[in-house]
PDB file of C-alpha atoms in Angstrom:
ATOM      1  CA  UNK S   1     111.172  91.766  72.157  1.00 91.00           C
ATOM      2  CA  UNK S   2     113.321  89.344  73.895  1.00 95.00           C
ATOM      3  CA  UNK S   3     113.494  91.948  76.518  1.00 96.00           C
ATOM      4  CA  UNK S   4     110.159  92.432  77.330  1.00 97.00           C
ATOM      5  CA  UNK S   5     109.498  88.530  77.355  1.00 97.00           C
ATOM      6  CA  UNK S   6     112.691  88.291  80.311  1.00 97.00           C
ATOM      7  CA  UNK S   7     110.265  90.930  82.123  1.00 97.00           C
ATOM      8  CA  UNK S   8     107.233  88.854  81.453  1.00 97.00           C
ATOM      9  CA  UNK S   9     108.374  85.531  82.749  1.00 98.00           C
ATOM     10  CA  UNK S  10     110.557  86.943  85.771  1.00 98.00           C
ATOM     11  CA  UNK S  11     107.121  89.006  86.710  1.00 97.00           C
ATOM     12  CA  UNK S  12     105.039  85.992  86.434  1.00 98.00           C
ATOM     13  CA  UNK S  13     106.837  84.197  88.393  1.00 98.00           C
ATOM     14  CA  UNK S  14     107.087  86.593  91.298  1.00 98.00           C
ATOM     15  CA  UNK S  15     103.743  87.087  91.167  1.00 97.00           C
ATOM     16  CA  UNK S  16     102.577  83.623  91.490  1.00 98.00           C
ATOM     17  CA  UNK S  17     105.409  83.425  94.392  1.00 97.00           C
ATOM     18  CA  UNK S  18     103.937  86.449  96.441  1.00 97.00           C
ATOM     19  CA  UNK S  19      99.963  85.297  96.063  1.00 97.00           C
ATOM     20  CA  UNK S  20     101.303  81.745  97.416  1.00 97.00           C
ATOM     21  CA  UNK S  21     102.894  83.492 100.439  1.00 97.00           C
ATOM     22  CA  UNK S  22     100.217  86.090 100.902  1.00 94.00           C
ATOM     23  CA  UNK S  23      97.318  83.433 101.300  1.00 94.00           C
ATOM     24  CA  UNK S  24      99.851  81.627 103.413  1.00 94.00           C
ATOM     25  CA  UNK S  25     101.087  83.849 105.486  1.00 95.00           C
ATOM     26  CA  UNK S  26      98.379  87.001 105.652  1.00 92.00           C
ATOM     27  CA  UNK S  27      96.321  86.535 108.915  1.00 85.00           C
ATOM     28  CA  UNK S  28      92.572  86.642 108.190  1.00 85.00           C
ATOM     29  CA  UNK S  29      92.551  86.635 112.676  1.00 86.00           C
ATOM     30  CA  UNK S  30      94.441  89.891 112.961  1.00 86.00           C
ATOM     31  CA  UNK S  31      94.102  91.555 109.310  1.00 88.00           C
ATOM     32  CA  UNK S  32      98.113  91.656 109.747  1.00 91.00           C
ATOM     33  CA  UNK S  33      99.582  91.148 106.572  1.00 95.00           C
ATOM     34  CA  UNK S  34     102.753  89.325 107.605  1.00 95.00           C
ATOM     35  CA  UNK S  35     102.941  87.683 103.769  1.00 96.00           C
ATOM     36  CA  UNK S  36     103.219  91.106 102.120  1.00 95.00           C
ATOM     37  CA  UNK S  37     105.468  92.285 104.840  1.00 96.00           C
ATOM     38  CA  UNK S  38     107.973  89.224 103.805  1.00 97.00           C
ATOM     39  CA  UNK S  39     107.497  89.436 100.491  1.00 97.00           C
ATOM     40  CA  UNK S  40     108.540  93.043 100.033  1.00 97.00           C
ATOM     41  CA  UNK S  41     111.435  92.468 102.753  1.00 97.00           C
ATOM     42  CA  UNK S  42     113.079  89.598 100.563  1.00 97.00           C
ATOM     43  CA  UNK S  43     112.426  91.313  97.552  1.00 97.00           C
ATOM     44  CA  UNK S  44     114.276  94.288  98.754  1.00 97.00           C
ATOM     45  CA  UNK S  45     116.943  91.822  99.955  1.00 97.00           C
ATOM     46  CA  UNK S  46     116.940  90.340  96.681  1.00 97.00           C
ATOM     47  CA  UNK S  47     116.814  93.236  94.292  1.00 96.00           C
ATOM     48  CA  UNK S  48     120.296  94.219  96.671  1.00 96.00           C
ATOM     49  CA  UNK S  49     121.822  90.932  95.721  1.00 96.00           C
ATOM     50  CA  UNK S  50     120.843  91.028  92.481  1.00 96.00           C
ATOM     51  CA  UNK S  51     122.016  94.472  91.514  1.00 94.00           C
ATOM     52  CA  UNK S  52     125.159  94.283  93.740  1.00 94.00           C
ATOM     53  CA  UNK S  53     126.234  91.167  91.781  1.00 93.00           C
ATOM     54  CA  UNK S  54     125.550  93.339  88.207  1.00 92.00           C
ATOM     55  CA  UNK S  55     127.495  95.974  89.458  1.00 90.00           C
ATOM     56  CA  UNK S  56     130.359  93.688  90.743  1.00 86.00           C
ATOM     57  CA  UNK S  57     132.151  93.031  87.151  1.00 80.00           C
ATOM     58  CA  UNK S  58     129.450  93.130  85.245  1.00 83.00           C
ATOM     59  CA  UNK S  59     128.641  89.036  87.350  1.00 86.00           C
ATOM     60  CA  UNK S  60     124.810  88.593  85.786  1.00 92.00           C
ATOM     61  CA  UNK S  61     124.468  89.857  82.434  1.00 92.00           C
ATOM     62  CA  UNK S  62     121.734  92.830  81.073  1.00 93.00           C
ATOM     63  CA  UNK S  63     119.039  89.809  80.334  1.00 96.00           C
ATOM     64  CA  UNK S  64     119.332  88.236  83.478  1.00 96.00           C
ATOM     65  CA  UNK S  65     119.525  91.758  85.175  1.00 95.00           C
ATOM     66  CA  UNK S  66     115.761  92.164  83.630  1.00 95.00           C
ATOM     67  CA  UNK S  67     114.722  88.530  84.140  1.00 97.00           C
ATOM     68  CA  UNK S  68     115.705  88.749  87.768  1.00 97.00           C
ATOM     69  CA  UNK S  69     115.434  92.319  89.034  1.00 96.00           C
ATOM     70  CA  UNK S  70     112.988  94.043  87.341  1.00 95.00           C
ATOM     71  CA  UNK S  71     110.667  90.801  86.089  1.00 96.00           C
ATOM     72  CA  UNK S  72     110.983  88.832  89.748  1.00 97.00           C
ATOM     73  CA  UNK S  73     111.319  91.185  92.049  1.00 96.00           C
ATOM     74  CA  UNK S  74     109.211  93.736  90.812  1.00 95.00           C
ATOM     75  CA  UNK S  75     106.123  90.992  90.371  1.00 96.00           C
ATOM     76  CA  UNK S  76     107.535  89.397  93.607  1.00 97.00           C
ATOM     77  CA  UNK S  77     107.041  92.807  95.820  1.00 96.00           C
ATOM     78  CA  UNK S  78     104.020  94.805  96.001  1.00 91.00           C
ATOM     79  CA  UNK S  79     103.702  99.130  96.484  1.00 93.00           C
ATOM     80  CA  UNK S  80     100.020  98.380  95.433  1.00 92.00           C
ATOM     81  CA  UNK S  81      99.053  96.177  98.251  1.00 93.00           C
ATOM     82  CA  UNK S  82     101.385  97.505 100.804  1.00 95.00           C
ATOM     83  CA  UNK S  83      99.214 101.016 100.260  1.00 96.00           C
ATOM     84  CA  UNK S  84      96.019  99.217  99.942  1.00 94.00           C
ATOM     85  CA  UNK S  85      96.469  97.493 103.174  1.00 96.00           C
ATOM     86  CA  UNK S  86      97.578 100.705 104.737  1.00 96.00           C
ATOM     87  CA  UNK S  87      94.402 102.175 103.554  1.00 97.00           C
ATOM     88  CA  UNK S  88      92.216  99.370 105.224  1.00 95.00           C
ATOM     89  CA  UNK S  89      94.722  99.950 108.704  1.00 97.00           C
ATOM     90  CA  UNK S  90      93.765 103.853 108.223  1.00 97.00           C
ATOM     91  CA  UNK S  91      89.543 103.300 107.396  1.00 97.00           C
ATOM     92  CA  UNK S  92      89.419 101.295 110.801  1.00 96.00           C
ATOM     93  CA  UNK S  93      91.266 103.466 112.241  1.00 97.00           C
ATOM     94  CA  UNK S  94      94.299 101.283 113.313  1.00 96.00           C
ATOM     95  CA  UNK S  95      96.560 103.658 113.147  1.00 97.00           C
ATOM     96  CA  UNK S  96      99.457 101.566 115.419  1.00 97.00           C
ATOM     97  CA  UNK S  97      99.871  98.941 113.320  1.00 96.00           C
ATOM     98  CA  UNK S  98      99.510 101.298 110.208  1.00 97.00           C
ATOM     99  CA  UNK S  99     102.456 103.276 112.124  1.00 97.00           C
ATOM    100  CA  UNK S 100     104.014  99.934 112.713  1.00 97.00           C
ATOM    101  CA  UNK S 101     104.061  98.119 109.599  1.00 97.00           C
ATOM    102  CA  UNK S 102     104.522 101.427 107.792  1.00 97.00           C
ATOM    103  CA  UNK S 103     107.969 102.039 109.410  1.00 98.00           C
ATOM    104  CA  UNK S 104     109.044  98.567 109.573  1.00 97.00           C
ATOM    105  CA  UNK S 105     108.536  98.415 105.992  1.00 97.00           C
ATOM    106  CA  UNK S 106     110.410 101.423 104.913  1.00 96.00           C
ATOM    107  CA  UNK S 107     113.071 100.806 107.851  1.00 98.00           C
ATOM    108  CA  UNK S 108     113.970  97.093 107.111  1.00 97.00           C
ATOM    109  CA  UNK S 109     113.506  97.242 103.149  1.00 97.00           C
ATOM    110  CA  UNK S 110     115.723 100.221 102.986  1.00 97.00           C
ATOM    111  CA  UNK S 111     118.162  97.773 104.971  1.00 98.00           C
ATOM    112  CA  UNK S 112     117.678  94.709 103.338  1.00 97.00           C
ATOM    113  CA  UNK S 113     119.173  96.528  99.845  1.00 97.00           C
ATOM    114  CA  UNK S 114     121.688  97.567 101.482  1.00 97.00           C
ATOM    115  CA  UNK S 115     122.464  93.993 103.330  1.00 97.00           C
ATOM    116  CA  UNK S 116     121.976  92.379  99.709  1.00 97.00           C
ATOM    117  CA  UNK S 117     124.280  94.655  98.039  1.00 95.00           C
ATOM    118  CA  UNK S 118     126.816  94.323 101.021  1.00 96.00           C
ATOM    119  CA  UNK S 119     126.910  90.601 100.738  1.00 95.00           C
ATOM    120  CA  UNK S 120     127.596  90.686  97.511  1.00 93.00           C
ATOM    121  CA  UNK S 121     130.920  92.747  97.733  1.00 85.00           C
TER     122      UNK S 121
END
C-alpha cells in the first residue's frame, strides 16, 4: 500500500508540473507543442538520472525509486499527448512538423537517458 501511495503522490505531482508547462509553453499561434516537447525531454533526462543513481550502489532506495521514477516522471511525461498531438499534425496534414517533432522526440529523449545516466556515473 505504501507503494502505490509513493506512485500516487510522485504522479500527481508530475502531472500538475507538465499541465503548468504545457499551458505555458504550448503555442496556441503555431499549434507547436514546445511544453510537451520539454516535458518529455527532461523527463527522459530525469528518469536517466534517476535510475543511473539506483543503479550506482543502490544511491536512492526502492521507495524513492517509485516516488521519483515511476510516480514523477511517468505523470511528468506524456506518450498520450505526444500521439494525440501527432494525430492533430497528421488530420491537417502537417506532416513536417509531425516528421519534425516526431524525430526530435525519439532522437533527443533516447539521448537525454542516456546523458542522465552518464552524469550520474
Amino acid at each position: 500500500m505504501k507503494q502505490l501511495l509513493l506512485v500516487f503522490i510522485g504522479g500527481g505531482f508530475g502531472s500538475v508540473l507538465r499541465y503548468l508547462i504545457g499551458k505555458y509553453l504550448n503555442s496556441t499561434q503555431t499549434g507547436i507543442p514546445y511544453g510537451t516537447f520539454i516535458a518529455n525531454i527532461l523527463g527522459s533526462l530525469l528518469i536517466g538520472i534517476i535510475l543511473g543513481l539506483a543503479a550506482k550502489n543502490n544511491t536512492l532506495s526502492q521507495n524513492q525509486t517509485l516516488l521519483l521514477a515511476t510516480g514523477f516522471c511517468g505523470g511528468f511525461t506524456t506518450f498520450s499527448t505526444f500521439a494525440y498531438e501527432n494525430h492533430v499534425f497528421l488530420k491537417a496534414g502537417d506532416f513536417t512538423t509531425f516528421a519534425i517533432y516526431t524525430i526530435a522526440s525519439f532522437v533527443i529523449g533516447f539521448l537525454a537517458v542516456f546523458l542522465g545516466m552518464f552524469l550520474v556515473k
